[in-house]
Short mmCIF file of N, CA and C in Angstrom, two decimals:
data_model
loop_
_atom_site.label_atom_id
_atom_site.label_comp_id
_atom_site.label_asym_id
_atom_site.label_seq_id
_atom_site.Cartn_x
_atom_site.Cartn_y
_atom_site.Cartn_z
N UNK W 1 -5.54 -0.51 -16.54
CA UNK W 1 -6.74 -0.45 -17.60
C UNK W 1 -7.70 0.38 -17.51
N UNK W 2 -7.83 0.94 -16.31
CA UNK W 2 -9.38 1.67 -16.06
C UNK W 2 -9.05 3.00 -16.64
N UNK W 3 -10.05 3.67 -17.14
CA UNK W 3 -10.13 5.27 -17.30
C UNK W 3 -10.17 6.15 -16.42
N UNK W 4 -9.18 6.94 -15.87
CA UNK W 4 -9.48 7.65 -14.45
C UNK W 4 -9.45 9.11 -14.78
N UNK W 5 -9.50 9.36 -16.06
CA UNK W 5 -9.74 10.91 -16.63
C UNK W 5 -8.29 11.36 -16.77
N UNK W 6 -8.28 12.95 -16.83
CA UNK W 6 -7.10 13.57 -17.14
C UNK W 6 -6.70 14.22 -15.81
N UNK W 7 -5.38 14.02 -15.43
CA UNK W 7 -4.90 14.61 -14.36
C UNK W 7 -4.59 16.09 -14.45
N UNK W 8 -4.60 16.77 -13.54
CA UNK W 8 -4.41 18.34 -13.31
C UNK W 8 -2.91 18.40 -13.04
N UNK W 9 -2.33 17.38 -12.66
CA UNK W 9 -0.86 17.51 -12.00
C UNK W 9 0.06 17.02 -12.94
N UNK W 10 0.97 17.83 -13.77
CA UNK W 10 1.83 17.39 -14.74
C UNK W 10 3.18 16.95 -14.03
N UNK W 11 4.05 16.40 -14.91
CA UNK W 11 5.35 15.97 -14.22
C UNK W 11 5.53 14.33 -13.83
N UNK W 12 6.76 14.08 -13.52
CA UNK W 12 6.93 12.74 -13.27
C UNK W 12 7.23 12.63 -11.45
N UNK W 13 6.61 11.76 -10.84
CA UNK W 13 6.67 11.85 -9.53
C UNK W 13 7.72 10.46 -9.06
N UNK W 14 7.72 10.04 -8.04
CA UNK W 14 8.55 8.95 -7.86
C UNK W 14 7.86 7.68 -8.22
N UNK W 15 8.66 6.91 -8.66
CA UNK W 15 8.29 5.32 -9.20
C UNK W 15 7.75 4.45 -8.19
N UNK W 16 6.62 3.83 -8.43
CA UNK W 16 6.29 2.82 -7.56
C UNK W 16 7.21 1.81 -6.98
N UNK W 17 7.44 1.67 -5.60
CA UNK W 17 8.90 0.76 -5.08
C UNK W 17 7.81 -0.57 -4.91
N UNK W 18 8.12 -1.68 -5.74
CA UNK W 18 7.74 -3.10 -5.61
C UNK W 18 8.98 -3.76 -4.51
N UNK W 19 8.94 -4.08 -3.49
CA UNK W 19 9.77 -4.85 -2.69
C UNK W 19 9.58 -6.15 -2.74
N UNK W 20 10.47 -6.99 -3.29
CA UNK W 20 10.33 -8.46 -2.98
C UNK W 20 10.32 -8.80 -1.61
N UNK W 21 9.54 -9.73 -1.29
CA UNK W 21 9.47 -10.23 0.03
C UNK W 21 9.54 -11.93 -0.13
N UNK W 22 9.97 -12.55 0.85
CA UNK W 22 10.16 -14.11 0.86
C UNK W 22 8.92 -14.84 1.72
N UNK W 23 8.77 -13.89 2.79
CA UNK W 23 7.73 -14.64 3.63
C UNK W 23 7.21 -13.52 4.71
N UNK W 24 6.36 -13.62 5.56
CA UNK W 24 5.84 -12.66 6.45
C UNK W 24 6.96 -12.11 7.45
N UNK W 25 7.93 -12.88 7.61
CA UNK W 25 9.04 -12.30 8.66
C UNK W 25 10.03 -11.28 7.83
N UNK W 26 10.32 -11.54 6.30
CA UNK W 26 11.07 -10.84 5.58
C UNK W 26 10.29 -9.79 5.13
N UNK W 27 8.80 -9.74 5.25
CA UNK W 27 8.10 -8.72 4.87
C UNK W 27 7.94 -7.66 5.95
N UNK W 28 7.98 -8.00 7.22
CA UNK W 28 7.98 -7.42 8.47
C UNK W 28 9.20 -6.72 8.52
N UNK W 29 10.20 -7.35 8.35
CA UNK W 29 11.82 -6.54 8.11
C UNK W 29 11.97 -5.73 7.41
N UNK W 30 11.52 -5.49 5.89
CA UNK W 30 11.46 -4.71 4.86
C UNK W 30 10.57 -3.38 5.09
N UNK W 31 9.46 -3.94 5.59
CA UNK W 31 8.59 -2.98 6.20
C UNK W 31 9.24 -1.78 7.01
N UNK W 32 9.59 -2.56 8.29
CA UNK W 32 10.25 -1.78 9.32
C UNK W 32 11.60 -0.72 8.56
N UNK W 33 12.33 -1.16 7.64
CA UNK W 33 13.41 -0.56 7.15
C UNK W 33 12.87 0.54 6.26
N UNK W 34 11.74 0.18 5.52
CA UNK W 34 11.30 1.37 4.66
C UNK W 34 10.56 2.31 5.65
N UNK W 35 10.02 2.23 6.96
CA UNK W 35 9.62 2.92 7.79
C UNK W 35 10.52 3.80 8.29
N UNK W 36 11.64 3.24 8.91
CA UNK W 36 12.84 3.75 9.16
C UNK W 36 13.43 4.71 8.13
N UNK W 37 13.49 4.25 6.90
CA UNK W 37 13.86 5.13 5.73
C UNK W 37 12.81 6.59 5.60
N UNK W 38 11.63 6.37 5.65
CA UNK W 38 10.95 7.38 5.69
C UNK W 38 11.22 8.58 6.84
N UNK W 39 11.08 8.10 8.19
CA UNK W 39 11.57 8.95 9.01
C UNK W 39 12.90 9.63 8.92
N UNK W 40 13.68 8.90 8.50
CA UNK W 40 15.13 9.51 8.47
C UNK W 40 15.08 10.86 7.24
N UNK W 41 14.14 10.41 6.49
CA UNK W 41 13.72 11.82 5.09
C UNK W 41 12.71 12.44 5.67
N UNK W 42 12.80 12.68 6.99
CA UNK W 42 11.79 13.89 7.66
C UNK W 42 10.39 13.63 7.11
N UNK W 43 9.55 12.53 7.03
CA UNK W 43 8.44 11.99 6.51
C UNK W 43 7.66 12.09 8.08
N UNK W 44 6.76 12.98 8.34
CA UNK W 44 5.87 12.53 9.51
C UNK W 44 5.04 11.29 9.37
N UNK W 45 4.86 10.84 10.64
CA UNK W 45 4.02 9.58 10.70
C UNK W 45 2.85 9.56 10.20
N UNK W 46 2.33 10.78 10.32
CA UNK W 46 0.80 11.39 10.19
C UNK W 46 0.70 11.26 8.54
N UNK W 47 1.77 11.23 7.73
CA UNK W 47 1.66 11.45 6.48
C UNK W 47 1.64 9.96 5.75
N UNK W 48 1.74 8.74 6.60
CA UNK W 48 1.73 7.45 6.06
C UNK W 48 0.56 6.68 6.54
N UNK W 49 0.32 5.95 5.46
CA UNK W 49 -0.85 4.71 5.93
C UNK W 49 -0.20 3.38 5.45
N UNK W 50 -0.30 2.45 6.46
CA UNK W 50 -0.09 0.99 5.78
C UNK W 50 -1.76 0.54 5.53
N UNK W 51 -1.67 0.01 4.32
CA UNK W 51 -3.11 -0.54 3.95
C UNK W 51 -2.95 -2.24 3.76
N UNK W 52 -4.00 -2.85 4.18
CA UNK W 52 -4.09 -4.18 3.99
C UNK W 52 -5.05 -4.47 3.28
N UNK W 53 -4.97 -5.64 2.39
CA UNK W 53 -6.24 -5.79 1.67
C UNK W 53 -7.69 -6.18 2.46
N UNK W 54 -7.45 -6.70 3.24
CA UNK W 54 -8.76 -6.82 4.23
C UNK W 54 -8.18 -6.60 5.68
N UNK W 55 -9.35 -6.54 6.57
CA UNK W 55 -9.04 -6.65 7.93
C UNK W 55 -8.55 -8.07 8.48
N UNK W 56 -7.45 -8.02 8.78
CA UNK W 56 -7.06 -9.19 9.16
C UNK W 56 -5.83 -9.11 10.48
N UNK W 57 -6.44 -9.82 11.35
CA UNK W 57 -5.65 -9.93 12.80
C UNK W 57 -4.12 -10.31 12.40
N UNK W 58 -3.93 -11.33 11.52
CA UNK W 58 -2.79 -11.85 11.22
C UNK W 58 -1.80 -11.22 10.33
N UNK W 59 -2.09 -10.12 10.08
CA UNK W 59 -1.37 -9.08 9.13
C UNK W 59 0.03 -9.11 9.65
N UNK W 60 1.04 -8.80 8.72
CA UNK W 60 2.53 -8.64 9.04
C UNK W 60 2.43 -7.16 9.80
N UNK W 61 1.62 -6.44 10.26
CA UNK W 61 1.76 -5.15 11.04
C UNK W 61 1.87 -5.79 12.53
N UNK W 62 1.21 -7.11 12.52
CA UNK W 62 1.38 -7.67 14.10
C UNK W 62 2.80 -8.13 14.27
N UNK W 63 3.55 -8.41 13.26
CA UNK W 63 4.97 -8.95 13.59
C UNK W 63 6.13 -7.77 13.70
N UNK W 64 5.11 -6.30 13.73
CA UNK W 64 6.46 -5.22 13.93
C UNK W 64 6.82 -5.30 15.48
N UNK W 65 8.17 -4.46 15.69
CA UNK W 65 8.63 -4.52 17.12
C UNK W 65 7.70 -3.61 17.72
N UNK W 66 7.59 -3.78 19.08
CA UNK W 66 6.99 -2.79 20.13
C UNK W 66 7.11 -1.47 19.78
N UNK W 67 8.22 -0.74 19.30
CA UNK W 67 8.46 0.40 19.25
C UNK W 67 7.80 0.91 18.18
N UNK W 68 7.34 0.07 17.09
CA UNK W 68 6.29 0.47 15.73
C UNK W 68 5.02 0.30 16.26
N UNK W 69 4.53 -0.83 16.99
CA UNK W 69 3.28 -1.10 17.54
C UNK W 69 2.81 0.07 18.17
N UNK W 70 3.53 0.66 19.12
CA UNK W 70 3.22 1.82 19.99
C UNK W 70 2.67 3.02 19.07
N UNK W 71 3.00 2.88 18.00
CA UNK W 71 2.81 4.14 17.18
C UNK W 71 1.74 4.02 16.03
N UNK W 72 1.24 2.88 15.95
CA UNK W 72 -0.04 2.48 14.99
C UNK W 72 -1.12 2.86 15.64
N UNK W 73 -2.15 3.40 14.58
CA UNK W 73 -3.47 3.72 14.97
C UNK W 73 -4.23 2.91 13.74
N UNK W 74 -5.20 2.09 14.28
CA UNK W 74 -5.97 1.43 13.39
C UNK W 74 -7.39 2.16 13.04
N UNK W 75 -7.49 2.62 11.72
CA UNK W 75 -8.71 3.49 11.41
C UNK W 75 -9.59 2.41 11.00
N UNK W 76 -10.99 2.94 10.99
CA UNK W 76 -12.03 2.30 10.23
C UNK W 76 -13.11 3.44 10.09
N UNK W 77 -14.19 2.81 9.33
CA UNK W 77 -15.02 3.97 9.20
C UNK W 77 -15.62 4.91 10.09
N UNK W 78 -15.40 4.37 11.49
CA UNK W 78 -15.98 5.32 12.78
C UNK W 78 -15.01 6.32 13.02
N UNK W 79 -13.90 6.27 12.84
CA UNK W 79 -12.69 7.00 13.47
C UNK W 79 -11.80 7.67 12.54
N UNK W 80 -11.85 7.60 10.98
CA UNK W 80 -11.25 7.78 10.00
C UNK W 80 -10.93 9.43 9.80
N UNK W 81 -11.91 10.22 10.33
CA UNK W 81 -12.00 11.41 10.29
C UNK W 81 -11.43 12.10 11.58
N UNK W 82 -11.04 11.52 12.50
CA UNK W 82 -10.29 11.97 13.71
C UNK W 82 -8.92 12.46 13.34
N UNK W 83 -8.38 13.38 14.31
CA UNK W 83 -6.96 13.95 14.63
C UNK W 83 -5.97 12.65 14.46
N UNK W 84 -5.04 12.50 14.02
CA UNK W 84 -4.14 11.14 14.16
C UNK W 84 -2.74 11.67 14.10
N UNK W 85 -2.35 12.82 14.82
CA UNK W 85 -1.24 13.65 14.80
C UNK W 85 -0.04 12.63 15.24
N UNK W 86 1.08 12.43 14.51
CA UNK W 86 1.95 11.66 15.45
C UNK W 86 1.73 10.05 15.42
N UNK W 87 0.55 9.46 14.81
CA UNK W 87 0.50 8.45 14.58
C UNK W 87 0.73 7.79 13.52
N UNK W 88 1.11 6.31 13.24
CA UNK W 88 1.32 5.81 11.82
C UNK W 88 -0.15 4.92 11.51
N UNK W 89 -0.82 5.59 10.65
CA UNK W 89 -2.13 5.07 10.23
C UNK W 89 -2.19 3.60 9.95
N UNK W 90 -3.08 2.73 9.93
CA UNK W 90 -3.14 1.19 9.55
C UNK W 90 -4.54 1.45 9.15
N UNK W 91 -4.95 0.69 8.09
CA UNK W 91 -6.42 0.42 7.54
C UNK W 91 -6.42 -0.64 6.38
N UNK W 92 -7.81 -1.28 6.51
CA UNK W 92 -7.95 -2.16 5.26
C UNK W 92 -8.21 -0.94 4.17
N UNK W 93 -7.90 -1.52 2.95
CA UNK W 93 -8.09 -0.61 1.61
C UNK W 93 -9.71 -0.24 1.75
N UNK W 94 -10.74 -1.16 2.26
CA UNK W 94 -11.94 -0.71 2.04
C UNK W 94 -12.34 0.55 2.95
N UNK W 95 -11.82 0.30 4.02
CA UNK W 95 -12.18 1.66 4.91
C UNK W 95 -11.14 2.89 4.71
N UNK W 96 -10.37 2.88 3.84
CA UNK W 96 -9.71 4.03 3.40
C UNK W 96 -10.17 4.66 2.10
N UNK W 97 -11.00 3.84 1.58
CA UNK W 97 -11.69 4.40 0.30
C UNK W 97 -12.02 5.98 0.15
N UNK W 98 -11.62 6.82 -0.65
CA UNK W 98 -11.97 8.10 -0.72
C UNK W 98 -10.96 8.97 -0.01
N UNK W 99 -10.03 8.22 0.99
CA UNK W 99 -9.14 9.07 1.38
C UNK W 99 -7.41 9.04 0.81
N UNK W 100 -6.59 9.82 1.45
CA UNK W 100 -5.61 10.03 0.77
C UNK W 100 -4.49 10.35 1.77
N UNK W 101 -3.39 10.05 1.54
CA UNK W 101 -2.11 10.20 2.17
C UNK W 101 -0.82 10.38 1.19
N UNK W 102 -0.04 10.96 1.97
CA UNK W 102 1.26 11.38 1.00
C UNK W 102 1.89 10.23 0.34
N UNK W 103 2.03 9.23 1.50
CA UNK W 103 2.92 7.80 1.58
C UNK W 103 1.93 6.34 1.75
N UNK W 104 2.01 5.83 0.78
CA UNK W 104 1.07 4.63 1.12
C UNK W 104 2.04 3.55 0.90
N UNK W 105 1.68 2.55 2.07
CA UNK W 105 2.41 1.27 1.85
C UNK W 105 1.35 0.10 1.89
N UNK W 106 1.32 -0.92 1.14
CA UNK W 106 0.38 -2.02 0.82
C UNK W 106 1.14 -3.22 1.39
N UNK W 107 0.75 -4.06 2.25
CA UNK W 107 1.45 -5.26 2.63
C UNK W 107 0.26 -6.13 2.51
N UNK W 108 0.75 -7.44 3.09
CA UNK W 108 -0.16 -8.53 2.84
C UNK W 108 -0.81 -8.76 1.46
N UNK W 109 0.02 -8.53 0.58
CA UNK W 109 -0.15 -8.78 -0.84
C UNK W 109 -0.76 -10.39 -0.84
N UNK W 110 -0.16 -11.06 -0.37
CA UNK W 110 -0.50 -12.60 -0.43
C UNK W 110 -1.90 -12.94 -0.32
N UNK W 111 -2.60 -12.06 0.35
CA UNK W 111 -3.94 -12.31 0.41
C UNK W 111 -4.82 -11.92 -0.94
N UNK W 112 -4.38 -11.24 -1.93
CA UNK W 112 -4.98 -11.04 -3.02
C UNK W 112 -4.69 -12.17 -3.98
N UNK W 113 -5.86 -12.44 -4.91
CA UNK W 113 -5.87 -13.37 -5.85
C UNK W 113 -6.06 -12.60 -7.35
N UNK W 114 -6.22 -13.72 -8.18
CA UNK W 114 -6.62 -12.99 -9.63
C UNK W 114 -7.95 -13.01 -9.79
N UNK W 115 -8.54 -12.15 -9.00
CA UNK W 115 -10.18 -11.89 -9.29
C UNK W 115 -10.23 -10.52 -9.45
N UNK W 116 -11.39 -10.04 -10.01
CA UNK W 116 -11.77 -8.80 -10.10
C UNK W 116 -11.94 -7.91 -8.73
N UNK W 117 -12.37 -8.59 -7.58
CA UNK W 117 -12.22 -7.75 -6.25
C UNK W 117 -10.98 -7.51 -5.96
N UNK W 118 -9.93 -8.40 -6.21
CA UNK W 118 -8.68 -8.02 -6.03
C UNK W 118 -7.93 -6.81 -6.75
N UNK W 119 -8.41 -6.75 -8.13
CA UNK W 119 -7.96 -5.83 -9.05
C UNK W 119 -8.52 -4.59 -8.53
N UNK W 120 -9.65 -4.71 -7.91
CA UNK W 120 -10.05 -3.50 -7.34
C UNK W 120 -9.87 -2.97 -6.13
N UNK W 121 -9.42 -3.99 -5.37
CA UNK W 121 -8.58 -3.44 -4.06
C UNK W 121 -7.18 -2.95 -4.32
N UNK W 122 -6.69 -3.28 -5.35
CA UNK W 122 -5.20 -2.78 -5.57
C UNK W 122 -5.54 -1.37 -6.31
N UNK W 123 -6.25 -1.28 -7.27
CA UNK W 123 -6.37 -0.01 -7.71
C UNK W 123 -6.98 0.72 -6.60
N UNK W 124 -7.68 0.79 -6.00
CA UNK W 124 -8.19 1.72 -4.87
C UNK W 124 -6.89 2.11 -3.93
N UNK W 125 -6.04 0.91 -3.52
CA UNK W 125 -4.88 1.06 -2.91
C UNK W 125 -3.93 2.08 -3.34
N UNK W 126 -3.77 1.63 -4.76
CA UNK W 126 -2.44 2.52 -5.25
C UNK W 126 -2.71 4.04 -5.49
N UNK W 127 -4.24 4.15 -5.67
CA UNK W 127 -4.43 5.36 -6.13
C UNK W 127 -4.70 6.36 -4.70
N UNK W 128 -4.18 5.86 -3.70
CA UNK W 128 -4.58 6.70 -2.39
C UNK W 128 -2.99 7.58 -1.98
N UNK W 129 -2.26 7.44 -3.22
CA UNK W 129 -0.73 7.90 -2.68
C UNK W 129 -0.67 9.19 -3.44
N UNK W 130 -0.38 10.43 -2.62
CA UNK W 130 0.22 11.33 -3.62
C UNK W 130 1.76 11.36 -3.54
N UNK W 131 2.53 10.94 -2.92
CA UNK W 131 4.02 10.97 -2.93
C UNK W 131 4.88 9.88 -3.39
N UNK W 132 4.46 8.67 -2.48
CA UNK W 132 5.11 7.51 -2.66
C UNK W 132 4.17 6.40 -2.32
N UNK W 133 4.41 5.40 -2.96
CA UNK W 133 3.91 4.04 -2.95
C UNK W 133 5.10 2.89 -3.03
N UNK W 134 4.73 2.21 -1.97
CA UNK W 134 5.77 0.80 -1.55
C UNK W 134 4.62 -0.25 -1.42
N UNK W 135 5.00 -1.29 -2.23
CA UNK W 135 4.11 -2.61 -2.20
C UNK W 135 5.10 -3.84 -1.80
N UNK W 136 4.66 -4.50 -1.00
CA UNK W 136 5.43 -5.73 -0.66
C UNK W 136 4.84 -6.65 -1.53
N UNK W 137 5.86 -7.42 -2.42
CA UNK W 137 5.50 -8.31 -3.23
C UNK W 137 6.18 -9.54 -2.96
N UNK W 138 5.43 -10.71 -3.06
CA UNK W 138 5.75 -12.09 -2.51
C UNK W 138 5.53 -13.03 -4.23
N UNK W 139 6.37 -14.23 -4.08
CA UNK W 139 6.17 -15.05 -5.23
C UNK W 139 4.84 -14.94 -5.98
N UNK W 140 3.97 -15.52 -5.23
CA UNK W 140 2.48 -15.83 -5.71
C UNK W 140 1.84 -14.42 -6.20
N UNK W 141 2.15 -13.53 -5.31
CA UNK W 141 1.72 -12.05 -5.84
C UNK W 141 2.31 -11.35 -7.07
N UNK W 142 3.43 -11.70 -7.34
CA UNK W 142 4.24 -11.16 -8.26
C UNK W 142 3.69 -11.82 -9.55
N UNK W 143 3.49 -13.06 -9.55
CA UNK W 143 3.05 -13.65 -10.84
C UNK W 143 1.67 -13.09 -11.34
N UNK W 144 0.90 -12.93 -10.56
CA UNK W 144 -0.73 -12.18 -10.56
C UNK W 144 -0.18 -10.78 -11.17
N UNK W 145 0.40 -9.95 -10.67
CA UNK W 145 0.85 -8.69 -10.96
C UNK W 145 1.42 -8.59 -12.26
N UNK W 146 2.07 -9.62 -12.57
CA UNK W 146 2.81 -9.63 -14.08
C UNK W 146 1.59 -9.89 -15.20
N UNK W 147 0.76 -10.95 -14.82
CA UNK W 147 -0.09 -11.37 -15.52
C UNK W 147 -0.94 -10.03 -15.78
N UNK W 148 -1.59 -9.29 -14.70
CA UNK W 148 -2.47 -8.27 -14.92
C UNK W 148 -1.66 -7.00 -15.86
N UNK W 149 -0.33 -6.94 -15.58
CA UNK W 149 0.36 -5.85 -16.50
C UNK W 149 0.41 -6.24 -17.77
N UNK W 150 0.65 -7.53 -18.12
CA UNK W 150 0.65 -7.77 -19.67
C UNK W 150 -0.85 -7.75 -20.04
N UNK W 151 -1.68 -7.97 -19.44
CA UNK W 151 -3.21 -8.02 -20.13
C UNK W 151 -3.55 -6.60 -20.23
N UNK W 152 -2.98 -5.35 -19.15
CA UNK W 152 -3.26 -4.22 -19.45
C UNK W 152 -2.54 -3.67 -20.66
N UNK W 153 -1.34 -4.05 -20.92
CA UNK W 153 -0.50 -3.55 -22.01
C UNK W 153 -1.10 -3.91 -23.19
N UNK W 154 -1.76 -5.32 -23.36
CA UNK W 154 -2.43 -5.37 -24.48
C UNK W 154 -3.70 -4.80 -24.90
N UNK W 155 -4.48 -4.55 -23.53
CA UNK W 155 -5.63 -3.32 -23.97
C UNK W 155 -4.98 -2.05 -24.23
N UNK W 156 -3.94 -1.34 -23.88
CA UNK W 156 -3.51 -0.18 -24.42
C UNK W 156 -2.96 -0.21 -25.78
N UNK W 157 -2.42 -1.21 -26.20
CA UNK W 157 -1.99 -1.28 -27.52
C UNK W 157 -3.34 -1.41 -28.60
N UNK W 158 -4.19 -2.27 -28.14
CA UNK W 158 -5.31 -2.33 -28.87
C UNK W 158 -6.15 -1.24 -28.96
N UNK W 159 -6.06 -0.22 -28.06
CA UNK W 159 -6.87 1.10 -27.92
C UNK W 159 -6.15 2.05 -28.54
N UNK W 160 -4.97 2.23 -29.20
CA UNK W 160 -4.03 3.23 -30.07
C UNK W 160 -4.37 3.29 -31.40
#
């Protein structure tokens, strides 16, 4: 529903991939599968960011295997500009605002609620991706997301 201006890039990119998850174990499993798929398609780790709605020590990234945990590099406002070659970046949405990556993965969406601050976080997270956006969606967030989509469709129709 936000006015984001006119894009200079024309054409269709890949669709946003919404991945239905049942719980954090399922989310970790599906996140791992998605990461493996990106690597199989020759996407360098440094082209990927995992975004979290908030800094959270209980994030699903904590459930990744040691193979993946060794590759993680957590960025914040103090180290975001450093070189991260060969690392899989992880950040809160707020700490990654203004930055971009080819592939963005948004996890822990169960932390989002039906508030303006959550809408803002989702907007920032979704607009960081250049080529691919993957979002883990549990039942609670799915109902909120559908509500927001319906509201935005109404706004679009009334402005036509």
